[in-house]
């Protein structure tokens, strides 16, 4: 299952609270299809039917079914530039010790 870094959790919480009800909304990741290597990311008011919901603190991420498969065992991180632009990055989870 996708995990979130503390930075990604904070960024997602802030993005969602600016655009939607943080109690039900989250960041939705859509793969665009089973063969796609790019992801669309947007704040969504609630998960769509079939979405996997990942929660880390108050941050919620909704993964479309193909994105859920593609991002299994991955880590979502985020960076915010000095200008306030958000950039998400996906990496591999560290192996369990």
Coordinates of C-alpha atoms in Angstrom, one line a residue:
X1 CA 0.0 0.0 0.0
X2 CA 1.2 3.5 -0.8
X3 CA 2.6 5.4 2.2
X4 CA 3.1 9.1 2.7
X5 CA 6.0 11.0 4.1
X6 CA 5.3 13.5 6.9
X7 CA 6.0 16.3 4.4
X8 CA 3.5 14.9 1.9
X9 CA 0.9 14.5 4.6
X10 CA 1.3 18.1 5.6
X11 CA 1.2 19.4 2.0
X12 CA -1.9 17.3 1.3
X13 CA -3.7 18.5 4.4
X14 CA -3.0 22.2 3.4
X15 CA -4.0 21.7 -0.2
X16 CA -7.3 20.0 0.7
X17 CA -8.2 22.5 3.4
X18 CA -7.9 25.4 1.0
X19 CA -10.1 23.8 -1.7
X20 CA -12.6 21.5 0.0
X21 CA -14.1 20.0 3.2
X22 CA -11.1 18.3 4.9
X23 CA -13.5 15.9 6.6
X24 CA -14.5 14.2 3.4
X25 CA -12.1 15.4 0.7
X26 CA -8.6 14.2 -0.3
X27 CA -6.0 14.2 -2.9
X28 CA -7.0 11.9 -5.8
X29 CA -4.4 10.2 -7.9
X30 CA -5.6 8.8 -11.3
X31 CA -3.4 6.8 -13.6
X32 CA -5.4 7.5 -16.8
X33 CA -5.3 3.8 -17.7
X34 CA -3.6 0.5 -17.0
X35 CA -0.6 1.2 -19.4
X36 CA -0.1 4.9 -18.4
X37 CA 3.1 5.9 -16.7
X38 CA 1.9 9.4 -15.7
X39 CA -0.5 10.3 -12.9
X40 CA -3.1 13.1 -12.6
X41 CA -3.4 14.6 -9.2
X42 CA -6.3 16.8 -8.0
X43 CA -8.2 17.6 -4.8
X44 CA -11.5 15.6 -4.8
X45 CA -14.5 16.2 -2.6
X46 CA -14.7 12.4 -1.8
X47 CA -13.4 9.1 -3.1
X48 CA -14.9 7.7 -6.3
X49 CA -16.4 4.2 -6.3
X50 CA -13.5 1.7 -6.4
X51 CA -10.9 4.1 -5.0
X52 CA -8.5 2.9 -2.4
X53 CA -8.3 5.4 0.5
X54 CA -4.9 5.9 2.2
X55 CA -4.9 8.0 5.4
X56 CA -1.9 9.4 7.2
X57 CA -3.0 11.6 10.0
X58 CA -5.5 14.1 8.6
X59 CA -4.3 13.6 5.1
X60 CA -6.4 11.4 2.8
X61 CA -5.3 10.1 -0.7
X62 CA -7.8 8.5 -3.0
X63 CA -6.2 6.1 -5.5
X64 CA -8.0 5.1 -8.6
X65 CA -7.8 1.3 -9.1
X66 CA -4.9 1.3 -11.7
X67 CA -3.0 3.9 -9.7
X68 CA -3.5 1.8 -6.6
X69 CA -1.8 -1.2 -8.3
X70 CA 1.0 0.9 -9.8
X71 CA 1.8 2.7 -6.5
X72 CA 1.6 -0.4 -4.2
X73 CA 4.7 -0.5 -2.0
X74 CA 5.6 3.1 -3.0
X75 CA 6.2 6.3 -0.9
X76 CA 4.6 9.7 -1.8
X77 CA 6.8 12.7 -0.9
X78 CA 6.2 16.4 -1.6
X79 CA 8.3 19.5 -2.0
X80 CA 7.2 23.1 -1.9
X81 CA 9.3 25.7 -3.7
X82 CA 10.0 29.1 -2.3
X83 CA 7.3 30.4 -4.7
X84 CA 4.8 27.9 -3.2
X85 CA 4.7 25.5 -6.1
X86 CA 4.0 21.9 -5.0
X87 CA 5.8 19.0 -6.5
X88 CA 5.1 15.3 -5.7
X89 CA 7.6 12.5 -6.0
X90 CA 7.1 8.8 -5.8
X91 CA 9.8 6.5 -4.5
X92 CA 10.2 2.9 -3.4
X93 CA 9.5 1.9 0.2
X94 CA 12.5 0.9 2.3
X95 CA 12.6 -2.9 2.8
X96 CA 11.3 -4.1 6.1
X97 CA 14.1 -4.9 8.6

